[in-house]
CSV table of C-alpha atoms in Angstrom, one decimal:
chain,number,residue,atom,x,y,z
A,1,MET,CA,71.0,120.4,106.8
A,2,ALA,CA,74.2,121.2,105.7
A,3,ARG,CA,75.2,124.7,104.5
A,4,PHE,CA,77.5,124.2,101.9
A,5,THR,CA,77.1,121.7,98.6
A,6,ARG,CA,79.5,118.5,98.3
A,7,ILE,CA,81.1,120.9,95.4
A,8,GLU,CA,81.7,123.6,97.3
A,9,VAL,CA,83.2,121.7,100.3
A,10,ALA,CA,85.8,120.0,97.9
A,11,GLN,CA,87.0,123.3,96.5
A,12,ALA,CA,87.7,124.5,100.0
A,13,MET,CA,89.4,121.1,100.8
A,14,LYS,CA,91.3,121.5,97.3
A,15,ASP,CA,92.0,125.7,97.8
A,16,THR,CA,93.1,125.6,101.7
A,17,GLY,CA,94.9,122.1,101.5
A,18,ILE,CA,94.6,121.4,105.1
A,19,VAL,CA,91.7,119.8,107.1
A,20,PRO,CA,92.5,120.3,110.9
A,21,LEU,CA,90.3,117.4,112.7
A,22,PHE,CA,90.1,117.2,116.5
A,23,TYR,CA,87.6,115.8,119.4
A,24,ASN,CA,86.9,117.3,122.6
A,25,GLU,CA,84.2,116.8,125.2
A,26,SER,CA,84.0,120.4,126.3
A,27,ILE,CA,81.8,122.6,124.2
A,28,GLU,CA,83.8,125.2,125.2
A,29,VAL,CA,87.0,124.3,124.0
A,30,GLY,CA,85.4,123.0,120.8
A,31,LYS,CA,84.4,126.7,120.3
A,32,ASN,CA,88.1,128.2,120.9
A,33,ILE,CA,89.1,125.4,118.8
A,34,LEU,CA,87.4,126.7,115.8
A,35,LYS,CA,87.8,130.4,116.3
A,36,ALA,CA,91.5,129.4,116.6
A,37,CYS,CA,91.8,127.5,113.4
A,38,HIS,CA,89.1,129.9,111.6
A,39,SER,CA,91.7,132.7,112.5
A,40,ALA,CA,94.7,130.9,111.0
A,41,GLY,CA,92.6,130.9,107.8
A,42,ALA,CA,91.5,127.0,107.8
A,43,ARG,CA,87.7,126.9,106.2
A,44,VAL,CA,87.4,123.5,106.6
A,45,ILE,CA,87.5,121.4,110.2
A,46,GLU,CA,86.5,118.2,111.0
A,47,PHE,CA,85.5,117.2,114.4
A,48,THR,CA,85.9,113.4,115.2
A,49,SER,CA,82.8,111.5,116.8
A,50,ARG,CA,84.7,109.9,119.1
A,51,GLY,CA,83.1,110.3,122.9
A,52,ASP,CA,79.8,109.3,124.2
A,53,ASN,CA,77.0,112.1,123.2
A,54,ALA,CA,80.0,113.6,120.9
A,55,HIS,CA,76.5,114.5,118.7
A,56,LYS,CA,75.3,117.0,121.3
A,57,VAL,CA,78.8,118.7,121.6
A,58,PHE,CA,78.9,118.9,117.3
A,59,ASP,CA,75.2,120.1,117.7
A,60,ALA,CA,76.2,123.2,119.6
A,61,LEU,CA,79.4,123.6,117.6
A,62,CYS,CA,77.4,123.5,114.7
A,63,ALA,CA,75.1,126.4,115.7
A,64,PHE,CA,77.8,128.5,116.9
A,65,ALA,CA,79.7,128.1,113.4
A,66,LYS,CA,76.7,129.1,111.8
A,67,ALA,CA,76.2,132.2,113.9
A,68,GLU,CA,79.7,133.4,114.7
A,69,LEU,CA,82.4,131.9,112.0
A,70,PRO,CA,79.7,132.1,108.6
A,71,GLU,CA,82.5,130.8,106.3
A,72,LEU,CA,83.5,127.6,108.3
A,73,ILE,CA,82.9,123.9,106.8
A,74,LEU,CA,82.3,122.1,109.9
A,75,GLY,CA,82.0,118.4,109.1
A,76,VAL,CA,82.3,115.2,111.5
A,77,GLY,CA,85.0,112.1,111.1
A,78,SER,CA,84.9,108.5,112.6
A,79,ILE,CA,81.8,108.4,111.5
A,80,THR,CA,81.2,104.0,110.8
A,81,ASP,CA,77.6,103.5,109.6
A,82,GLY,CA,74.7,105.1,107.3
A,83,ALA,CA,72.5,105.8,111.1
A,84,ALA,CA,75.2,107.9,112.6
A,85,ALA,CA,76.1,110.0,109.2
A,86,SER,CA,72.2,110.6,108.7
A,87,LEU,CA,72.1,111.9,112.8
A,88,TYR,CA,74.8,114.2,111.7
A,89,MET,CA,73.8,115.3,109.0
A,90,GLN,CA,70.2,116.5,110.4
A,91,LEU,CA,72.4,118.3,112.9
A,92,GLY,CA,74.1,120.0,110.3
A,93,ALA,CA,77.2,118.2,109.1
A,94,ASN,CA,78.4,119.7,105.9
A,95,PHE,CA,80.3,116.5,105.4
A,96,ILE,CA,81.4,113.0,106.3
A,97,VAL,CA,84.3,111.3,107.1
A,98,THR,CA,84.8,107.6,107.9
A,99,PRO,CA,87.7,105.3,108.3
A,100,VAL,CA,85.9,102.8,106.1
A,101,LEU,CA,84.5,102.3,102.8
A,102,ARG,CA,80.8,101.6,103.4
A,103,GLU,CA,78.2,101.8,100.8
A,104,ASP,CA,75.3,102.6,103.5
A,105,ILE,CA,77.2,105.5,103.9
A,106,ALA,CA,77.5,106.8,100.5
A,107,LEU,CA,74.0,105.8,100.1
A,108,VAL,CA,73.1,108.5,102.7
A,109,CYS,CA,74.8,111.3,102.1
A,110,ASN,CA,74.3,111.2,98.1
A,111,ARG,CA,70.7,111.3,98.8
A,112,ARG,CA,71.1,114.3,100.6
A,113,LYS,CA,74.1,115.8,98.1
A,114,VAL,CA,76.8,116.0,101.3
A,115,LEU,CA,80.3,115.2,100.6
A,116,TRP,CA,81.4,112.0,102.5
A,117,SER,CA,85.5,110.6,102.4
A,118,PRO,CA,85.8,106.9,103.2
A,119,GLY,CA,89.0,105.6,104.2
A,120,CYS,CA,90.3,103.1,101.5
A,121,GLY,CA,94.1,102.0,101.5
A,122,SER,CA,93.8,99.7,98.0
A,123,LEU,CA,93.0,101.4,94.6
A,124,THR,CA,90.0,98.8,94.3
A,125,GLU,CA,89.2,100.8,97.7
A,126,ILE,CA,89.2,103.8,95.8
A,127,ALA,CA,87.5,102.9,92.5
A,128,ARG,CA,84.7,101.4,94.3
A,129,ALA,CA,84.2,104.7,96.5
A,130,GLU,CA,84.4,106.9,93.4
A,131,GLU,CA,81.6,104.5,91.9
A,132,LEU,CA,80.1,105.2,94.7
A,133,GLY,CA,79.8,109.3,94.0
A,134,CYS,CA,83.1,110.1,96.2
A,135,GLU,CA,84.7,113.4,95.8
A,136,VAL,CA,87.5,113.2,98.0
A,137,VAL,CA,89.3,109.8,99.3
A,138,LYS,CA,90.7,109.7,102.4
A,139,LEU,CA,93.7,107.8,102.7
A,140,PHE,CA,94.0,106.1,106.4
A,141,PRO,CA,96.3,105.3,107.8
A,142,GLY,CA,98.0,107.9,106.0
A,143,GLY,CA,101.5,107.1,107.8
A,144,ILE,CA,101.6,103.3,106.7
A,145,TYR,CA,100.8,103.7,102.9
A,146,GLY,CA,103.3,107.0,102.8
A,147,ALA,CA,103.4,109.6,100.0
A,148,GLN,CA,104.7,107.1,97.4
A,149,PHE,CA,101.3,105.3,97.3
A,150,VAL,CA,99.4,108.3,96.6
A,151,LYS,CA,101.8,108.6,93.9
A,152,ALA,CA,101.4,105.1,92.5
A,153,ILE,CA,97.8,106.0,92.4
A,154,LYS,CA,98.4,109.5,90.5
A,155,GLY,CA,99.8,107.5,88.0
A,156,PRO,CA,97.0,105.2,86.5
A,157,CYS,CA,94.1,107.4,88.0
A,158,PRO,CA,95.2,111.1,88.0
A,159,TRP,CA,91.7,112.4,88.9
A,160,THR,CA,91.2,111.0,92.0
A,161,SER,CA,91.3,113.4,94.9
A,162,ILE,CA,93.4,111.8,98.2
A,163,MET,CA,93.7,113.6,101.6
A,164,PRO,CA,95.6,111.5,103.9
A,165,THR,CA,95.1,111.5,107.6
A,166,GLY,CA,97.8,110.2,110.0
A,167,GLY,CA,101.1,110.4,108.9
A,168,VAL,CA,100.9,114.2,108.1
A,169,SER,CA,102.8,116.3,110.4
A,170,PRO,CA,102.7,120.6,110.1
A,171,THR,CA,106.3,120.9,109.1
A,172,GLN,CA,107.7,122.0,105.4
A,173,GLU,CA,109.5,118.7,104.9
A,174,SER,CA,106.5,116.6,105.3
A,175,LEU,CA,104.0,118.4,103.4
A,176,GLU,CA,106.4,118.8,100.4
A,177,GLU,CA,106.4,115.2,100.4
A,178,TRP,CA,102.8,114.5,100.5
A,179,PHE,CA,101.6,117.5,98.1
A,180,ASN,CA,104.8,116.9,95.7
A,181,ALA,CA,103.2,113.1,95.3
A,182,GLY,CA,100.0,114.6,94.4
A,183,VAL,CA,97.7,114.9,97.3
A,184,THR,CA,94.1,117.4,97.0
A,185,CYS,CA,94.5,118.1,100.6
A,186,VAL,CA,95.7,116.5,104.1
A,187,GLY,CA,93.9,115.8,107.5
A,188,MET,CA,96.1,116.5,110.7
A,189,GLY,CA,95.0,116.0,114.2
A,190,SER,CA,97.0,116.0,117.3
A,191,LYS,CA,100.1,117.3,115.3
A,192,LEU,CA,98.3,120.6,114.8
A,193,ILE,CA,95.6,120.8,117.4
A,194,ALA,CA,96.8,119.5,121.6
A,195,PRO,CA,96.9,120.9,124.5
A,196,ASP,CA,100.1,121.9,125.8
A,197,ALA,CA,102.3,119.2,126.3
A,198,THR,CA,103.9,120.1,130.0
A,199,THR,CA,101.2,121.7,131.5
A,200,GLY,CA,98.2,120.1,129.6
A,201,VAL,CA,96.6,123.5,129.3
A,202,TRP,CA,94.6,124.4,125.9
A,203,ASP,CA,96.8,127.7,124.4
A,204,TYR,CA,94.5,128.5,121.5
A,205,LYS,CA,97.1,131.2,120.4
A,206,ALA,CA,99.4,128.6,119.9
A,207,ILE,CA,97.2,126.5,117.8
A,208,GLU,CA,96.2,129.3,115.6
A,209,GLN,CA,99.8,130.1,115.0
A,210,LYS,CA,100.6,126.5,114.0
A,211,THR,CA,97.9,125.9,111.8
A,212,LYS,CA,98.3,129.4,109.9
A,213,LYS,CA,102.0,128.1,109.4
A,214,ALA,CA,101.0,125.1,108.3
A,215,LEU,CA,98.5,126.4,105.9
A,216,ASP,CA,101.0,129.2,104.1
A,217,ILE,CA,104.1,126.5,103.4
A,218,VAL,CA,100.7,124.6,101.7
A,219,ALA,CA,100.2,128.0,99.6
A,220,SER,CA,104.0,128.1,98.8
A,221,ILE,CA,104.2,124.5,97.8
A,222,LYS,CA,101.4,124.9,95.5
A,223,LYS,CA,103.0,128.2,94.2
A,224,ALA,CA,106.3,126.3,93.3
């Protein structure tokens, strides 16, 4: 069962501004990534369901987060149907992120009052998602649409909360472009969380430092 309400999740997304996301088949690697991001100040993290038996890894990470990182809001991404969403919510997912808009996912998440964020690529899809109770819309793939798309959407629909995933870098320039366009938060994967490009070894301190720097940039942008 989810430990955080959908309103709490949406507020945490807005407050921190960055949702780190990752997948790894190793439970130990996953635990270390969670600790690194949490130490940096991240409070909402997405585990992407992209491998065989990914739900078993997520189950272990949920138990770890509950016991060791109680402030951490752990959710799951890359969910493509209501059955998978139900499975992950049973394991403790605090939010569900999808690459597409599917009403069966909306129904099962709303029934449990769990935040769900569908991937949308048009104003029509965004409007339909909001009619189905979506709090934060995922713009995916963000790099295809760009920050100007967000700015255009926010014109007629200033109430819309948008989280681009893809096409976001942990740099001042990239984050300023997206947040000045009006995003609520951004999702970042391999540009934030990845093993060393040369050695292939995981450097968790480097992940912590990069995540903290990105969070600090977002905080400064919001204050400006």
